[in-house]
CSV table of C-alpha atoms and ligand atoms in Angstrom, one decimal:
chain,number,residue,atom,x,y,z
A,1040,UNK,CA,-12.8,2.2,-14.4
A,1041,UNK,CA,-10.4,5.2,-14.3
A,1042,UNK,CA,-6.7,5.0,-13.6
A,1043,UNK,CA,-5.6,3.6,-10.3
A,1044,UNK,CA,-3.5,6.7,-9.4
A,1045,UNK,CA,-4.7,10.2,-10.2
A,1046,UNK,CA,-3.3,13.6,-9.7
A,1047,UNK,CA,-5.4,16.6,-8.8
A,1048,UNK,CA,-4.9,20.3,-9.5
A,1049,UNK,CA,-3.4,20.9,-6.1
A,1050,UNK,CA,-0.5,18.5,-6.7
A,1051,UNK,CA,-1.8,15.7,-4.6
A,1052,UNK,CA,-2.3,12.1,-5.4
A,1053,UNK,CA,-5.6,10.1,-5.2
A,1054,UNK,CA,-5.9,6.4,-5.1
A,1055,UNK,CA,-7.9,3.6,-3.5
A,1056,UNK,CA,-7.0,1.9,-0.2
A,1057,UNK,CA,-6.5,-1.6,-1.5
A,1058,UNK,CA,-6.4,-3.1,2.0
A,1059,UNK,CA,-10.2,-2.4,2.3
A,1060,UNK,CA,-11.1,-4.2,-0.9
A,1061,UNK,CA,-13.3,-6.1,-1.8
A,1062,UNK,CA,-15.6,-4.9,0.9
A,1063,UNK,CA,-15.1,-1.2,0.6
A,1064,UNK,CA,-14.0,1.2,-2.1
A,1065,UNK,CA,-12.4,4.2,-0.2
A,1066,UNK,CA,-10.3,6.8,-1.9
A,1067,UNK,CA,-7.3,8.2,-0.1
A,1068,UNK,CA,-5.3,11.3,-0.7
A,1069,UNK,CA,-1.5,11.1,-0.6
A,1070,UNK,CA,-0.5,14.6,0.2
A,1071,UNK,CA,3.2,14.3,1.1
A,1072,UNK,CA,6.1,11.9,0.8
A,1073,UNK,CA,5.4,10.3,4.2
A,1074,UNK,CA,1.9,9.4,3.1
A,1075,UNK,CA,3.3,7.9,-0.1
A,1076,UNK,CA,5.8,5.8,1.7
A,1077,UNK,CA,3.2,4.7,4.3
A,1078,UNK,CA,0.8,3.6,1.6
A,1079,UNK,CA,3.5,1.4,0.0
A,1080,UNK,CA,4.6,-0.1,3.4
A,1081,UNK,CA,1.1,-0.8,4.5
A,1082,UNK,CA,0.2,-2.2,1.0
A,1083,UNK,CA,-2.7,0.3,0.6
A,1084,UNK,CA,-1.0,0.5,-2.8
A,1085,UNK,CA,0.8,-2.6,-4.0
A,1086,UNK,CA,1.9,-4.3,-7.2
A,1087,UNK,CA,5.3,-3.6,-8.8
A,1088,UNK,CA,4.3,-0.8,-11.3
A,1089,UNK,CA,2.0,1.0,-8.9
A,1090,UNK,CA,4.5,1.2,-6.1
A,1091,UNK,CA,7.1,2.5,-8.6
A,1092,UNK,CA,4.7,5.3,-9.5
A,1093,UNK,CA,3.7,6.1,-6.0
A,1094,UNK,CA,7.4,6.2,-5.0
A,1095,UNK,CA,8.1,8.5,-7.9
A,1096,UNK,CA,5.4,11.0,-6.8
A,1097,UNK,CA,6.7,10.6,-3.2
A,1098,UNK,CA,10.1,11.8,-4.3
A,1099,UNK,CA,8.6,14.7,-6.1
A,1100,UNK,CA,6.7,15.6,-3.0
A,1101,UNK,CA,9.8,15.2,-0.8
A,1102,UNK,CA,11.6,17.7,-3.1
A,1103,UNK,CA,9.1,20.4,-2.2
A,1104,UNK,CA,10.5,20.4,1.3
A,1105,UNK,CA,14.2,19.8,0.5
A,1106,UNK,CA,15.5,20.0,-3.0
A,1107,UNK,CA,19.2,20.0,-2.2
A,1108,UNK,CA,21.5,17.3,-3.5
A,1109,UNK,CA,21.5,15.8,0.0
A,1110,UNK,CA,17.7,16.0,0.3
A,1111,UNK,CA,17.4,14.2,-3.0
A,1112,UNK,CA,19.7,11.4,-2.1
A,1113,UNK,CA,18.1,11.0,1.4
A,1114,UNK,CA,14.5,10.9,0.0
A,1115,UNK,CA,15.5,8.4,-2.7
A,1116,UNK,CA,17.1,6.0,-0.2
A,1117,UNK,CA,14.2,6.4,2.3
A,1118,UNK,CA,11.5,5.7,-0.3
A,1119,UNK,CA,13.4,2.8,-1.9
A,1120,UNK,CA,13.6,1.1,1.5
A,1121,UNK,CA,9.8,0.9,1.7
A,1122,UNK,CA,9.7,-2.5,-0.1
A,1123,UNK,CA,12.7,-4.4,-1.4
A,1124,UNK,CA,11.7,-7.0,-4.0
A,1125,UNK,CA,9.8,-5.2,-6.8
A,1126,UNK,CA,12.6,-3.4,-8.8
A,1127,UNK,CA,10.1,-0.9,-10.2
A,1128,UNK,CA,10.3,1.1,-7.0
A,1129,UNK,CA,14.1,1.5,-7.2
A,1130,UNK,CA,13.9,2.0,-11.0
A,1131,UNK,CA,11.4,4.8,-10.8
A,1132,UNK,CA,13.3,6.6,-8.1
A,1133,UNK,CA,16.5,6.4,-10.0
A,1134,UNK,CA,14.8,7.6,-13.1
A,1135,UNK,CA,13.6,10.7,-11.3
A,1136,UNK,CA,17.0,11.3,-9.7
A,1137,UNK,CA,18.6,11.2,-13.1
A,1138,UNK,CA,16.0,13.6,-14.5
A,1139,UNK,CA,16.4,16.2,-11.8
A,1140,UNK,CA,20.1,15.9,-10.8
A,1141,UNK,CA,21.1,18.5,-13.4
A,1142,UNK,CA,18.2,20.9,-12.7
A,1143,UNK,CA,18.5,23.9,-10.4
A,1144,UNK,CA,17.2,22.9,-6.9
A,1145,UNK,CA,14.4,25.5,-7.1
A,1146,UNK,CA,12.9,23.7,-10.1
A,1147,UNK,CA,13.5,20.1,-9.1
A,1148,UNK,CA,10.1,19.4,-7.4
A,1149,UNK,CA,8.2,20.5,-10.5
A,1150,UNK,CA,10.5,18.6,-12.9
A,1151,UNK,CA,10.2,15.5,-10.7
A,1152,UNK,CA,6.4,15.7,-10.6
A,1153,UNK,CA,6.2,16.0,-14.4
A,1154,UNK,CA,8.6,13.0,-14.8
A,1155,UNK,CA,6.4,11.0,-12.5
A,1156,UNK,CA,3.4,11.9,-14.6
A,1157,UNK,CA,5.2,10.8,-17.8
A,1158,UNK,CA,6.2,7.5,-16.0
A,1159,UNK,CA,2.5,6.9,-15.3
A,1160,UNK,CA,1.5,7.6,-18.9
A,1161,UNK,CA,4.2,5.2,-20.1
A,1162,UNK,CA,3.0,2.5,-17.7
A,1163,UNK,CA,-0.5,2.7,-19.1
A,1164,UNK,CA,0.8,2.6,-22.7
A,1165,UNK,CA,3.2,-0.3,-22.0
A,1166,UNK,CA,0.5,-2.3,-20.4
A,1167,UNK,CA,-1.8,-1.8,-23.3
A,1168,UNK,CA,0.9,-3.1,-25.6
A,1169,UNK,CA,1.5,-6.1,-23.3
A,1170,UNK,CA,-2.2,-6.7,-23.6
A,1171,UNK,CA,-2.0,-6.8,-27.4
A,1172,UNK,CA,1.0,-9.2,-27.5
A,1173,UNK,CA,-0.4,-11.3,-24.7
A,1174,UNK,CA,-3.8,-11.6,-26.2
A,1175,UNK,CA,-2.3,-13.2,-29.3
A,1176,UNK,CA,-0.3,-15.7,-27.3
A,1177,UNK,CA,-3.1,-16.7,-25.0
A,1178,UNK,CA,-5.5,-17.1,-27.9
A,1179,UNK,CA,-2.9,-19.5,-29.5
A,1180,UNK,CA,-2.8,-21.6,-26.3
A,1181,UNK,CA,-6.5,-22.6,-26.5
A,1182,UNK,CA,-6.8,-26.3,-26.9
A,1183,UNK,CA,-10.2,-26.0,-28.5
A,1184,UNK,CA,-11.9,-23.1,-30.3
A,1185,UNK,CA,-13.1,-21.0,-27.3
A,1186,UNK,CA,-16.9,-21.0,-26.9
A,1187,UNK,CA,-18.9,-19.9,-23.8
A,1188,UNK,CA,-19.3,-23.6,-23.0
A,1189,UNK,CA,-15.6,-24.3,-23.5
A,1190,UNK,CA,-13.8,-21.0,-22.9
A,1191,UNK,CA,-10.1,-20.4,-23.0
A,1192,UNK,CA,-9.0,-21.4,-19.6
A,1193,UNK,CA,-6.4,-19.1,-18.0
A,1194,UNK,CA,-4.9,-19.4,-14.5
A,1195,UNK,CA,-3.3,-16.5,-12.7
A,1196,UNK,CA,-1.7,-16.0,-9.3
A,1197,UNK,CA,-1.8,-12.8,-7.1
A,1198,UNK,CA,-3.1,-9.6,-8.7
A,1199,UNK,CA,-1.4,-8.2,-11.7
A,1200,UNK,CA,-4.4,-6.2,-12.9
A,1201,UNK,CA,-5.4,-2.6,-13.1
A,1202,UNK,CA,-5.0,-2.2,-9.3
A,1203,UNK,CA,-1.4,-3.3,-9.5
A,1204,UNK,CA,-0.6,-0.7,-12.2
A,1205,UNK,CA,-1.7,2.7,-13.4
A,1206,UNK,CA,-4.1,1.1,-15.9
A,1207,UNK,CA,-4.9,-2.2,-17.8
A,1208,UNK,CA,-2.7,-4.4,-15.6
A,1209,UNK,CA,0.1,-6.6,-16.9
A,1210,UNK,CA,-1.1,-10.3,-16.6
A,1211,UNK,CA,-4.7,-9.2,-16.8
A,1212,UNK,CA,-4.3,-6.9,-19.8
A,1213,UNK,CA,-4.4,-9.7,-22.4
A,1214,UNK,CA,-7.4,-11.2,-20.7
A,1215,UNK,CA,-9.3,-7.9,-20.8
A,1216,UNK,CA,-8.5,-7.5,-24.4
A,1217,UNK,CA,-9.6,-11.0,-25.3
A,1218,UNK,CA,-12.8,-10.4,-23.4
A,1219,UNK,CA,-13.4,-7.1,-25.1
A,1220,UNK,CA,-12.9,-8.8,-28.5
A,1221,UNK,CA,-15.6,-11.3,-27.7
A,1222,UNK,CA,-13.3,-14.3,-27.1
A,1223,UNK,CA,-14.8,-16.6,-24.4
A,1224,UNK,CA,-12.3,-16.6,-21.6
A,1225,UNK,CA,-12.5,-18.0,-18.0
A,1226,UNK,CA,-9.9,-17.2,-15.3
A,1227,UNK,CA,-8.9,-19.5,-12.5
A,1228,UNK,CA,-7.9,-17.1,-9.8
A,1229,UNK,CA,-5.5,-18.4,-7.1
A,1230,UNK,CA,-6.7,-16.9,-3.8
A,1231,UNK,CA,-3.1,-16.0,-3.0
A,1232,UNK,CA,-2.6,-16.6,0.7
A,1233,UNK,CA,-1.7,-15.0,2.9
A,1234,UNK,CA,-2.9,-11.6,1.8
A,1235,UNK,CA,-5.4,-12.9,-0.7
A,1236,UNK,CA,-4.7,-10.6,-3.5
A,1237,UNK,CA,-6.3,-13.0,-5.9
A,1238,UNK,CA,-9.6,-13.5,-3.9
A,1239,UNK,CA,-9.8,-9.8,-2.8
A,1240,UNK,CA,-8.5,-7.9,-5.8
A,1241,UNK,CA,-8.2,-10.0,-9.0
A,1242,UNK,CA,-11.7,-11.5,-8.5
A,1243,UNK,CA,-13.1,-8.1,-7.7
A,1244,UNK,CA,-11.5,-6.6,-10.8
A,1245,UNK,CA,-12.6,-9.4,-13.1
A,1246,UNK,CA,-16.2,-9.1,-11.7
A,1247,UNK,CA,-16.1,-5.3,-12.5
A,1248,UNK,CA,-15.1,-6.1,-16.0
A,1249,UNK,CA,-17.6,-8.9,-16.4
A,1250,UNK,CA,-14.9,-11.5,-17.1
A,1251,UNK,CA,-16.0,-15.0,-16.0
A,1252,UNK,CA,-13.7,-16.3,-13.2
A,1253,UNK,CA,-13.5,-18.8,-10.3
A,1254,UNK,CA,-11.4,-18.5,-7.2
A,1255,UNK,CA,-9.5,-21.6,-6.3
A,1256,UNK,CA,-7.3,-22.5,-3.3
A,1257,UNK,CA,-3.7,-21.9,-4.0
A,1258,UNK,CA,-3.0,-25.6,-4.0
A,1259,UNK,CA,-5.7,-26.6,-6.5
A,1260,UNK,CA,-3.9,-25.4,-9.6
A,1261,UNK,CA,-1.8,-28.5,-10.0
A,1262,UNK,CA,-4.8,-30.8,-10.1
A,1263,UNK,CA,-6.6,-28.5,-12.7
A,1264,UNK,CA,-3.5,-28.6,-14.9
A,1265,UNK,CA,-3.2,-32.3,-14.6
A,1266,UNK,CA,-6.9,-32.6,-15.7
A,1267,UNK,CA,-6.3,-30.3,-18.8
A,1268,UNK,CA,-8.5,-27.7,-17.3
A,1269,UNK,CA,-5.9,-24.9,-17.7
A,1270,UNK,CA,-4.8,-23.9,-21.2
A,1271,UNK,CA,-2.2,-21.3,-20.1
A,1272,UNK,CA,-0.8,-19.7,-17.0
A,1273,UNK,CA,0.0,-16.0,-16.9
A,1274,UNK,CA,1.3,-14.0,-13.9
A,1275,UNK,CA,2.8,-10.6,-13.4
A,1276,UNK,CA,6.2,-10.2,-11.7
A,1277,UNK,CA,8.2,-8.0,-9.4
A,1278,UNK,CA,11.7,-8.4,-10.9
A,1279,UNK,CA,13.2,-10.3,-13.7
A,1280,UNK,CA,17.0,-11.0,-13.3
A,1281,UNK,CA,19.4,-10.7,-16.1
A,1282,UNK,CA,19.3,-14.4,-16.7
A,1283,UNK,CA,15.5,-14.6,-16.9
A,1284,UNK,CA,14.8,-15.8,-13.4
A,1285,UNK,CA,11.5,-14.3,-12.2
A,1286,UNK,CA,10.6,-13.1,-8.7
A,1287,UNK,CA,6.8,-12.9,-8.1
A,1288,UNK,CA,4.3,-13.4,-5.4
A,1289,UNK,CA,5.1,-16.5,-3.3
A,1290,UNK,CA,3.4,-19.6,-4.8
A,1291,UNK,CA,4.2,-18.6,-8.4
A,1292,UNK,CA,7.1,-21.1,-8.6
A,1293,UNK,CA,4.8,-24.0,-7.7
A,1294,UNK,CA,2.4,-23.0,-10.5
A,1295,UNK,CA,5.2,-22.9,-12.9
A,1296,UNK,CA,6.4,-26.3,-11.8
A,1297,UNK,CA,3.0,-27.8,-12.3
A,1298,UNK,CA,2.7,-26.1,-15.6
A,1299,UNK,CA,6.0,-27.5,-16.8
A,1300,UNK,CA,5.0,-31.0,-15.6
A,1301,UNK,CA,1.8,-30.8,-17.5
A,1302,UNK,CA,2.9,-29.1,-20.7
A,1303,UNK,CA,1.0,-25.9,-20.0
A,1304,UNK,CA,2.6,-22.7,-21.2
A,1305,UNK,CA,3.7,-20.4,-18.3
A,1306,UNK,CA,4.0,-16.8,-19.3
A,1307,UNK,CA,5.1,-13.8,-17.2
A,1308,UNK,CA,3.8,-10.4,-18.2
A,1309,UNK,CA,5.9,-7.4,-17.4
A,1310,UNK,CA,7.0,-4.0,-18.7
A,1311,UNK,CA,10.7,-3.8,-19.5
A,1312,UNK,CA,11.1,-1.6,-16.4
A,1313,UNK,CA,10.6,-4.8,-14.3
A,1314,UNK,CA,13.8,-6.3,-15.8
A,1315,UNK,CA,16.8,-5.6,-13.6
A,1316,UNK,CA,20.1,-6.0,-15.6
A,1317,UNK,CA,22.0,-5.4,-12.4
A,1318,UNK,CA,20.7,-8.5,-10.7
A,1319,UNK,CA,22.5,-11.5,-12.2
A,1320,UNK,CA,20.0,-14.2,-11.2
A,1321,UNK,CA,17.1,-15.1,-9.0
A,1322,UNK,CA,19.3,-16.1,-6.0
A,1323,UNK,CA,20.5,-12.5,-5.9
A,1324,UNK,CA,17.0,-11.0,-5.5
A,1325,UNK,CA,16.1,-9.9,-2.0
A,1326,UNK,CA,12.9,-11.6,-0.9
A,1327,UNK,CA,10.7,-9.5,1.4
A,1328,UNK,CA,9.9,-11.3,4.6
A,1329,UNK,CA,6.6,-9.9,5.9
A,1330,UNK,CA,5.0,-10.1,9.3
A,1331,UNK,CA,3.9,-13.5,10.7
A,1332,UNK,CA,0.5,-12.0,11.5
A,1333,UNK,CA,-0.4,-12.2,7.8
A,1334,UNK,CA,-0.2,-16.0,8.2
A,1335,UNK,CA,-1.7,-16.3,11.7
A,1336,UNK,CA,-4.7,-14.0,11.1
A,1337,UNK,CA,-7.1,-13.2,8.3
A,1338,UNK,CA,-9.5,-10.4,7.6
A,1339,UNK,CA,-13.0,-11.0,6.4
A,1340,UNK,CA,-16.6,-10.0,6.6
A,1341,UNK,CA,-18.6,-11.3,9.6
A,1342,UNK,CA,-22.2,-12.5,9.3
A,1343,UNK,CA,-23.4,-9.1,10.7
A,1344,UNK,CA,-21.6,-7.3,7.9
A,1345,UNK,CA,-18.7,-5.9,9.9
A,1346,UNK,CA,-15.2,-6.5,8.6
A,1347,UNK,CA,-12.9,-7.9,11.2
A,1348,UNK,CA,-9.6,-9.7,11.6
A,1349,UNK,CA,-9.7,-13.2,13.2
A,1350,UNK,CA,-7.0,-15.5,14.5
A,1351,UNK,CA,-6.6,-18.7,12.4
A,1352,UNK,CA,-4.4,-20.5,14.9
A,1353,UNK,CA,-3.2,-20.6,18.5
A,1354,UNK,CA,-1.4,-17.4,19.3
A,1355,UNK,CA,1.8,-19.4,20.3
A,1356,UNK,CA,2.2,-20.9,16.8
A,1357,UNK,CA,5.3,-19.7,14.9
A,1358,UNK,CA,5.0,-18.6,11.3
A,1359,UNK,CA,7.3,-17.2,8.7
A,1360,UNK,CA,6.1,-15.3,5.7
A,1361,UNK,CA,8.3,-14.8,2.6
A,1362,UNK,CA,6.3,-12.5,0.3
A,1363,UNK,CA,7.8,-13.7,-3.0
A,1364,UNK,CA,9.5,-16.7,-4.6
A,1365,UNK,CA,11.8,-17.3,-7.6
A,1366,UNK,CA,10.7,-19.1,-10.7
A,1367,UNK,CA,13.8,-20.3,-12.6
A,1368,UNK,CA,14.1,-19.1,-16.2
A,1369,UNK,CA,14.2,-22.7,-17.5
A,1370,UNK,CA,10.4,-23.2,-16.7
A,1371,UNK,CA,9.2,-19.8,-18.0
A,1372,UNK,CA,7.8,-20.1,-21.5
A,1373,UNK,CA,8.3,-16.4,-22.2
A,1374,UNK,CA,8.2,-12.9,-20.9
A,1375,UNK,CA,5.4,-10.7,-22.4
A,1376,UNK,CA,6.7,-7.2,-22.6
A,1377,UNK,CA,5.6,-4.0,-24.4
A,1378,UNK,CA,8.2,-4.9,-27.0
A,1379,UNK,CA,6.8,-8.3,-27.7
A,1380,UNK,CA,7.5,-11.8,-26.3
A,1381,UNK,CA,11.0,-12.3,-25.0
A,1382,UNK,CA,12.6,-15.7,-24.2
A,1383,UNK,CA,13.6,-15.9,-20.6
A,1384,UNK,CA,17.4,-16.0,-21.2
A,1385,UNK,CA,20.3,-13.6,-20.9
A,1386,UNK,CA,20.7,-13.1,-24.6
A,1387,UNK,CA,17.1,-12.3,-25.4
A,1388,UNK,CA,16.8,-10.1,-22.3
A,1389,UNK,CA,20.0,-8.1,-23.2
A,1390,UNK,CA,18.5,-7.6,-26.7
A,1391,UNK,CA,15.2,-6.3,-25.5
A,1392,UNK,CA,16.9,-3.9,-23.0
A,1393,UNK,CA,19.1,-2.6,-25.9
A,1394,UNK,CA,16.0,-2.1,-28.0
A,1395,UNK,CA,14.2,-0.2,-25.2
A,1396,UNK,CA,17.3,2.0,-24.8
A,1397,UNK,CA,17.4,2.7,-28.5
A,1398,UNK,CA,13.7,3.6,-28.6
A,1399,UNK,CA,14.1,5.8,-25.5
A,1400,UNK,CA,17.0,7.6,-27.1
A,1401,UNK,CA,14.9,8.2,-30.2
A,1402,UNK,CA,12.1,9.6,-27.9
A,1403,UNK,CA,9.7,6.9,-28.8
A,1404,UNK,CA,9.7,4.4,-25.9
A,1405,UNK,CA,10.0,3.6,-22.3
A,1406,UNK,CA,13.4,4.6,-20.9
A,1407,UNK,CA,14.7,1.7,-18.8
B,2228,LIG,O1,2.9,-8.0,-2.4
B,2228,LIG,P1,2.2,-7.4,-3.6
B,2228,LIG,O2,0.7,-7.5,-3.6
B,2228,LIG,O3,2.8,-6.1,-4.0
B,2228,LIG,O4,2.7,-8.4,-4.8
B,2228,LIG,C1,2.3,-8.2,-6.1
B,2228,LIG,C2,2.7,-9.2,-7.0
B,2228,LIG,O5,3.4,-10.1,-6.7
B,2228,LIG,C3,2.3,-9.0,-8.5
B,2228,LIG,O6,2.1,-10.2,-9.1
B,2228,LIG,C4,3.5,-8.2,-9.2
B,2228,LIG,O7,3.8,-7.1,-8.4
B,2228,LIG,C5,3.1,-7.9,-10.5
B,2228,LIG,S1,2.0,-6.5,-10.6
B,2228,LIG,C6,1.7,-6.1,-12.2
């Protein structure tokens, strides 16, 4: 499978419309900043690293129309407002702003485009490294030597695979590497209501890669952990606060609680760009509230093959739909970053951010 986001020779972006998966693979072209923002808002593209990358290209495209200082500030704010929780979007936009602010306006669009391409290359590289660090940890979590009959049992929530990133994924990267190395691994995939990123995207990705997996209802994970049917839980994340609290898809917290209660390691995979030193703790993270219709309705394939949306409840029912939740640092076993495994606490996080800055200054790492 090629990268989730591709650029073509005409300076346009190509990606897949994720709202149509798993029933249809349809490529879309994002030709201008409006198309980029719309794709983020409608979740045609989603997942923290991917929306950061699409936002970055959106800014580069916006600068083709107005590369003045005011145009730059306006486009940055407008794109950043597309989705609030995943810090990668604001981070990527700020990175591009810093890159082009000192460049003559006539050269800004090209400089921004090239920076967005660099950002994508770094995302793919970081995720590969996360895969290497994570594969070692996951392997250690196996209670018995993995065999096809008794594989390493991993549980994941939402989609933090290739589709959520430029390549490899974050939480799925270690799983792909173990599978490629011949380690028997089986993934419990939370369906991830209300938008079903697990059932629609993670299961689809794992099937493409030939990784054995089983979709479970979101509420089944606790029982599986209690019965020792889960060796390790790994999720992606949308923002890590300075104290190690983690924002990720709603339902993650409950998996972490069940893991803590049952002695199952709970890891969060994320590039350092997902750590936000400016957010003190989880309570300070803005949680996106999405439309009630995602709760009251569901999309699926009918018996005649058509894909349709159906109502799940009476139309007068009230619903509220927070898209993310906070997992407190105290129940996170570790953060798997491109620089290795980091304890979820302020000191360790400050140290890895400093390390990333040093590497970036030396031209060898991922500027954060
Ligand atoms: O609402 P989504 O689908 O964008 O939420 C995605 C998640 O919560 C992912 O787990 C997270 O962004 C990590 S992606 C590598």
